[in-house]
Structures are given as structure tokens and as C-alpha cells.
CSV table of C-alpha atoms in Angstrom, one decimal:
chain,number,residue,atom,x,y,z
A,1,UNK,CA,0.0,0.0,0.0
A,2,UNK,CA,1.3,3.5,-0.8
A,3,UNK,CA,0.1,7.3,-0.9
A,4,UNK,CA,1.0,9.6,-3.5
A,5,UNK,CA,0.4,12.8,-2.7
A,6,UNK,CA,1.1,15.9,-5.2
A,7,UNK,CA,-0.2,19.8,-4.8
A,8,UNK,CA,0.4,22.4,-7.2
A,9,UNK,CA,0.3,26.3,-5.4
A,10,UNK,CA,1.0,29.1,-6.7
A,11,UNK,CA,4.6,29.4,-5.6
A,12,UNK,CA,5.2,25.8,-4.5
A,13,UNK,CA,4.8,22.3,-6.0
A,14,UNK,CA,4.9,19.7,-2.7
A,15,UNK,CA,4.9,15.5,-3.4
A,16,UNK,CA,4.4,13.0,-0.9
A,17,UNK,CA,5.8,9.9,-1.0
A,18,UNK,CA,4.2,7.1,1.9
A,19,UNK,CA,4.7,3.5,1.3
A,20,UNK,CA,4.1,0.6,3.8
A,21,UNK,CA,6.9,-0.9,4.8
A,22,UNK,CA,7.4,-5.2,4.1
A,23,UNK,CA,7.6,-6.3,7.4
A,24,UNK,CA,4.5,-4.2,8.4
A,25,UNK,CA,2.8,-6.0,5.8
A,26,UNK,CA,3.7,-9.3,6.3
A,27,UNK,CA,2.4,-8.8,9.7
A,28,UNK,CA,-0.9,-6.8,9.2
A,29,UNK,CA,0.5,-4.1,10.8
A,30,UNK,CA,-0.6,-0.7,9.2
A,31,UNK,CA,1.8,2.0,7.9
A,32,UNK,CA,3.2,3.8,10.9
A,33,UNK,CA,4.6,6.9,9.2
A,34,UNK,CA,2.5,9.9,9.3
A,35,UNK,CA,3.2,13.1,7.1
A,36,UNK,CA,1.2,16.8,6.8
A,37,UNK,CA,1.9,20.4,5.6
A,38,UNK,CA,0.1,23.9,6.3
A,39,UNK,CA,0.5,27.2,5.1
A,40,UNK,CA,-1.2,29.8,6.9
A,41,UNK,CA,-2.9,33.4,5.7
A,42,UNK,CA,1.1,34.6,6.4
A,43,UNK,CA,2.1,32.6,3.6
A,44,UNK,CA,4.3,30.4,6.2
A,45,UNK,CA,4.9,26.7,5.5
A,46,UNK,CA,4.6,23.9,8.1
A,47,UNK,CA,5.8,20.6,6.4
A,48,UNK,CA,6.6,17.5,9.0
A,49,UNK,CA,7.3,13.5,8.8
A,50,UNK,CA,6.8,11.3,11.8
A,51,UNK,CA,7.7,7.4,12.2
A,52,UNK,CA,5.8,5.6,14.6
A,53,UNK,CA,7.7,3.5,17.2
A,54,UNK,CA,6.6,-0.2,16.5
A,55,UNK,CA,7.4,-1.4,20.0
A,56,UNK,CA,4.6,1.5,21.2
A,57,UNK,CA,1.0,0.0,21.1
A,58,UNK,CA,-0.3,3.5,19.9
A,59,UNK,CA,2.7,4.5,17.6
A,60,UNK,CA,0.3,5.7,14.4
A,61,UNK,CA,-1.9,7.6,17.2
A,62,UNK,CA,1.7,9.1,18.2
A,63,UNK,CA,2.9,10.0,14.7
A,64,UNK,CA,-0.6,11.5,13.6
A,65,UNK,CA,-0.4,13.9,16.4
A,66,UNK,CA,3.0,15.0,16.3
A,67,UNK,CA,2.2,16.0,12.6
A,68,UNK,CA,-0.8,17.8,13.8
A,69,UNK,CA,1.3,19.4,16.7
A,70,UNK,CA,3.6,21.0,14.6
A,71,UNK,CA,1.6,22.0,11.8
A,72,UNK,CA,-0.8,23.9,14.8
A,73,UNK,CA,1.7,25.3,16.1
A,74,UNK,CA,3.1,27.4,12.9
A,75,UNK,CA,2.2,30.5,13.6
A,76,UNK,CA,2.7,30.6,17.3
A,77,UNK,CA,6.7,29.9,16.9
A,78,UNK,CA,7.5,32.6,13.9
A,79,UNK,CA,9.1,34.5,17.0
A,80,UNK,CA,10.3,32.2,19.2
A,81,UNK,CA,13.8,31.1,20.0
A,82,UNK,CA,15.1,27.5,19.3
A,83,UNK,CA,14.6,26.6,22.8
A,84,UNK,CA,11.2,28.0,23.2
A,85,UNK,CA,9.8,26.2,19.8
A,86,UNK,CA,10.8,22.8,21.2
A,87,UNK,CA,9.2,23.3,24.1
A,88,UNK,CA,6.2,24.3,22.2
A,89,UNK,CA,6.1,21.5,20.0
A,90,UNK,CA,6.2,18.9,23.4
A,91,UNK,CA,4.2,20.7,24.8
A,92,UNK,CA,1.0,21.0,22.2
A,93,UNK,CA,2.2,16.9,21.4
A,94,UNK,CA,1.0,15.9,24.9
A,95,UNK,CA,-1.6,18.1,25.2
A,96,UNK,CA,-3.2,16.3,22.3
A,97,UNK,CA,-2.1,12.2,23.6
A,98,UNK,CA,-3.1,13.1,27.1
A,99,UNK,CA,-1.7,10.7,29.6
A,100,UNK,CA,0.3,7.4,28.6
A,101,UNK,CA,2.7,9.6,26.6
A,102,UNK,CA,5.5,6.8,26.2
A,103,UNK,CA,2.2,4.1,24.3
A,104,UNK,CA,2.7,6.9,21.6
A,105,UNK,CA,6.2,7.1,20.9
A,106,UNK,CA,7.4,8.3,17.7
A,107,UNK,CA,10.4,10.1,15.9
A,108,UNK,CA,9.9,13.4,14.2
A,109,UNK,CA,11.2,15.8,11.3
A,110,UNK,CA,10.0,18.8,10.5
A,111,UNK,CA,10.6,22.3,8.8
A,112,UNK,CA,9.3,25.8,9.1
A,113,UNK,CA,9.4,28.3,6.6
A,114,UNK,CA,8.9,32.0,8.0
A,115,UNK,CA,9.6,35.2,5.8
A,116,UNK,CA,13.1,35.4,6.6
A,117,UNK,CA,14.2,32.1,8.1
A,118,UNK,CA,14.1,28.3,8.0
A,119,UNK,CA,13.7,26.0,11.2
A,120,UNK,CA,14.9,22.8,10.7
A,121,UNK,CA,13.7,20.0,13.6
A,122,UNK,CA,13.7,16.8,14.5
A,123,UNK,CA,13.9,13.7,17.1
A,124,UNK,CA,15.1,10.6,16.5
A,125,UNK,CA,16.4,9.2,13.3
A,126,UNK,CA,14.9,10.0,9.8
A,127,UNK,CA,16.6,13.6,7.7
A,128,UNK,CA,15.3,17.3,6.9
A,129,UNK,CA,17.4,18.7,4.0
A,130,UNK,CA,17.0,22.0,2.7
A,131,UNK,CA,18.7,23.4,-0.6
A,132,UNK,CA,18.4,27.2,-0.7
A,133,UNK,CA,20.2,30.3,-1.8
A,134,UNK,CA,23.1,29.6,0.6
A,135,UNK,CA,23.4,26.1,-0.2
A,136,UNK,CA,22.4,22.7,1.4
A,137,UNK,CA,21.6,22.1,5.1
A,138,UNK,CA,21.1,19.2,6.4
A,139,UNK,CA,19.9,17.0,9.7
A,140,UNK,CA,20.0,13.6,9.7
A,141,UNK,CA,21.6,10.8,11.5
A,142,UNK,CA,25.2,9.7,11.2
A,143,UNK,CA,25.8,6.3,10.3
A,144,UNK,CA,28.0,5.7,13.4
A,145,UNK,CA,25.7,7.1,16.0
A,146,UNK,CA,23.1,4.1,15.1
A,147,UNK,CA,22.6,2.1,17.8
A,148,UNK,CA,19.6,-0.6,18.7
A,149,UNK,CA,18.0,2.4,21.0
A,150,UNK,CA,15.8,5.0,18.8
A,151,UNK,CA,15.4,8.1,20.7
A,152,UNK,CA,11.6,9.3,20.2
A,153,UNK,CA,8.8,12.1,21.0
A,154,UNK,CA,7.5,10.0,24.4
A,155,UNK,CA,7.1,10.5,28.1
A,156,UNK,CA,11.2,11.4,28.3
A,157,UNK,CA,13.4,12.1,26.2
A,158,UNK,CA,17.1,14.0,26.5
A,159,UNK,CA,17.0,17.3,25.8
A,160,UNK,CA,20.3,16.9,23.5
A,161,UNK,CA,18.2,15.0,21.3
A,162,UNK,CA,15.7,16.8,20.0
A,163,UNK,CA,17.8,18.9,17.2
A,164,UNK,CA,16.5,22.4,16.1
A,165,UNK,CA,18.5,24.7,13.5
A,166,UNK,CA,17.2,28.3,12.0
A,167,UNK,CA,19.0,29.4,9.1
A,168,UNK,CA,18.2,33.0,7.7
A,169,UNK,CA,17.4,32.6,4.1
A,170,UNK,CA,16.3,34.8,1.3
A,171,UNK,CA,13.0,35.0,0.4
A,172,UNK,CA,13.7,35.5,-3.4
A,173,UNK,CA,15.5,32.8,-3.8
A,174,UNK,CA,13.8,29.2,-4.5
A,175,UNK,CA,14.0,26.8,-1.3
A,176,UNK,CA,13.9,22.7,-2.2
A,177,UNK,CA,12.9,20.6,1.1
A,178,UNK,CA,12.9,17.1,1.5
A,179,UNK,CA,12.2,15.4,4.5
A,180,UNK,CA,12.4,11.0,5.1
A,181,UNK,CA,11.7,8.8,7.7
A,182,UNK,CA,14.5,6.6,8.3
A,183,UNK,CA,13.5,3.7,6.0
A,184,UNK,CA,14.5,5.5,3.6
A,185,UNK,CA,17.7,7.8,5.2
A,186,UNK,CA,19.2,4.7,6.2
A,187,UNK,CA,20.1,3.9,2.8
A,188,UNK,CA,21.8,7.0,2.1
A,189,UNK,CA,25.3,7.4,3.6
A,190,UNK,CA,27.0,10.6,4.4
A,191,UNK,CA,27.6,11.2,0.6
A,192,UNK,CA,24.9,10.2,-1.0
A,193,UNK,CA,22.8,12.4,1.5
A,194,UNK,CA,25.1,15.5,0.8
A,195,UNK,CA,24.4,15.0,-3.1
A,196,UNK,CA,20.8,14.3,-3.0
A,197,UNK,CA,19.4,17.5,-2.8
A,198,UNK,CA,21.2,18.4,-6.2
A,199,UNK,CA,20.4,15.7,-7.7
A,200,UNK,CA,16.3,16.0,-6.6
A,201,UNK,CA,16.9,19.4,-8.3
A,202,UNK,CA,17.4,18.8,-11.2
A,203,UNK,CA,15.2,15.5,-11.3
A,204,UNK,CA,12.0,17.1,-10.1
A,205,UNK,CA,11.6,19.1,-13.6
A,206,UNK,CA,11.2,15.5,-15.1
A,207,UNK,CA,8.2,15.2,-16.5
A,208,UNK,CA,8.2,11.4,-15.6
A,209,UNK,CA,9.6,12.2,-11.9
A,210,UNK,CA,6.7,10.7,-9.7
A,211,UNK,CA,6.8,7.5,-11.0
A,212,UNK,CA,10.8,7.1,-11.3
A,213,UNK,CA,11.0,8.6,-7.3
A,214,UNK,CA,8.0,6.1,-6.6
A,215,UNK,CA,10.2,3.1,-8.2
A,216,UNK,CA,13.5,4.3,-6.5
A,217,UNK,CA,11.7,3.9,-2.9
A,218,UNK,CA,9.6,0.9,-3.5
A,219,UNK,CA,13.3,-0.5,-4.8
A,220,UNK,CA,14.5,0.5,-1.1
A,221,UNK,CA,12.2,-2.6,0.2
A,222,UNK,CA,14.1,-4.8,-0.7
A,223,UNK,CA,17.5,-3.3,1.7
A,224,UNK,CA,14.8,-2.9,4.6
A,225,UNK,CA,11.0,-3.6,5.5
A,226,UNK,CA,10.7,-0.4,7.1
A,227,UNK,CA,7.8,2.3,6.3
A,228,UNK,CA,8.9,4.9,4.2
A,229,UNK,CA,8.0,8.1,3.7
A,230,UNK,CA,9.6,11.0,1.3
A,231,UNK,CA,8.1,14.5,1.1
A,232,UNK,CA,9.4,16.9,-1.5
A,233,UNK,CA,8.8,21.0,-1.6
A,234,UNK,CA,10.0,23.1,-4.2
A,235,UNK,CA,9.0,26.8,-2.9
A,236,UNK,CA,9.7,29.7,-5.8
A,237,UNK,CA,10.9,33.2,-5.2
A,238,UNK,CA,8.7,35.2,-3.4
């Protein structure tokens, strides 16, 4: 099973990519990834990934509403200082799991586009890349810092580890996003991630580009029966 998601805007073009992983399948076990975007009356963008944890016995629950939190909280952080966003966003999560916070555990990557600045987040493994004016940016997970514990949006979780980076940015220049949950970010090394935002660049004016991205990831089940979920924004000049 798989969604395929594509929205044409004025100024932006945004695809979604959300296939269920092969050991989900096999084990009627529904797709755990969640995805959304927003844009509010500001002309702000909201785009976020989440990944369900599968050892949580309301991970999809968790993923849903950590898409939900971010995307509602869009216009309340366009001021706010790194520190004061992710206490925002863990804030409005709980809020909308109630109690039993560590049933909904699930990783997180999301990005905010404001006027004059990007806001790259996320916690736990999966990547937000962003191509802009003053190059590529990128958070993800290195390959060495894997280990068998996955660090997720739950009842705890070290302060260390939920990342958050703003970058100023010009808003006449184009801006190409991609976020991935890690199904598909673990099969990207450190320089394949650093050249895939160049190469989704160029790729995306392919007429035929939705079906060859849609190939490309259902290809990635056979490396790993993850979920995976790939969503793509390219935002024009404003």
C-alpha cells in the first residue's frame, strides 16, 4: 500500500511519498509513518514527517499527532527562539495524547518556513534537508551514532536529542525541502545524503519524476522492510 500525494500552489509544488513498509505488511501491521503540511494566511509553510515507534502500542496515534502538533503550532513559533519552539512543540504533542505519553512514541522531522528564516527540527532518526540560496543544510543521523536504541517524541526524552536549527534565508530565492523517515535515510550514507538535494533538483523538472521517485523507494524494500516516507517541496521566489 502507498500514498502519493502531489499539490500544485501558486509558488510551490509539494509531493508525498508514503509506502508501507514489508515487514509491516507481512504482519498486518498498518503503515506507521505519518506526514502533513500547512500554510497559513502569512504565507508560512509547516511541512513535518513522523515514524511511529513499533514497540509502542499506539505509535500511528503518536505520529498522527505530532504532525498535527507541529503543523498547529506554525504560527505561534515565527518568533520564538530554538529553545522556546521545542518546548512548544512537546508541549501541544502531549496536550493532544493526554496521559500514557510513552504508548505513543514516535520520531519526528519537521521544517518551518517563515519570511526570513528556516527552522529545521527533528527527534530521532529519519533527515530534513533543505537546498536554498546559501546552499544545502542538512539533519539527519550519522551512520556511526546508530545504535539498537531509537530516541523518540514520548514520556522522556534528552533534551540533547531533540535537534532544532534556523537558518536565515532569502525569500527571493527558490528553497527545495525534503524530508524521510528513516526507511529511507538509512540507505543514504554521508555522501549520498550530501548529493541528493542536487540531484532532486534537477530531477524534479522530469516530467516522468513521480513514478521514477515512486520506483526508486519501493526498490528500497528490498534493503529494509521499514515504512517509508519521502516528502518533497519546491517553494519559488517570493
Amino acid at each position: 500500500m502507498s500514498d502519493v500525494i502531489i499539490k500544485e500552489l501558486d509558488t510551490a509544488r509539494i509531493m508525498v511519498l508514503s509506502v508501507q513498509g514489508e515487514n509491516h505488511k507481512k504482519n498486518g501491521i498498518c503503515n506507521q509513518d505519518s506526514y502533513s503540511f500547512l500554510i497559513d494566511d502569512l504565507g508560512n509553510y509547516a511541512f513535518v514527517v513522523a515514524d511511529g515507534v513499533s514497540t509502542c502500542k499506539l505509535a500511528k496515534e503518536g505520529a498522527d499527532k505530532a504532525c498535527e502538533a507541529v503543523c498547529n503550532m506554525l504560527s505561534d513559533c515565527v518568533d520564538l527562539t530554538e529553545d522556546e519552539i521545542k518546548q512548544k512543540i512537546f508541549s501541544k504533542w502531549k496536550s493532544l495524547v493526554g496521559k500514557n505519553w510513552s504508548d505513543y512514541g514516535t520520531t519526528v522531522n519537521f521544517l518551518y518556513v517563515y519570511t526570513d528564516r528556516l527552522v529545521m527540527g527533528k527527534i530521532g532518526d529519519g533527515a530534513v534537508i533543505v537546498k536554498n540560496g546559501e546552499g544545502s543544510s542538512f539533519l539527519y543521523e550519522e551512520p556511526e551514532f546508530y545504535t539498537s536504541e531509537t530516541f523518540a517524541l514520548g514520556e522522556s526524552i534528552p533534551k540533547q536529542q531533540f535537534k532544532i536549527a534556523s537558518i536565515k534565508h532569502d525569500k527571493l530565492q527558490p528553497i527545495l525541502i525534503i524530508l524521510m523517515t528513516d526507511g529511507i535515510e538509512k540507505e543514504l550514507n554521508s555522501e549520498k545524503i550530501a548529493e541528493f538535494p542536487d540531484y532532486i533538483d534537477l530531477a524534479i523538472e522530469n516530467p516522468n519524476f513521480v513514478v521514477e521517485l515512486t520506483d526508486w523507494v519501493f526498490s528500497l524494500n528490498k534493503k529494509n522492510g521499514d515504512d517509508k516516507t519521502i516528502l518533497i517541496c519546491r517553494i519559488e521566489g517570493r
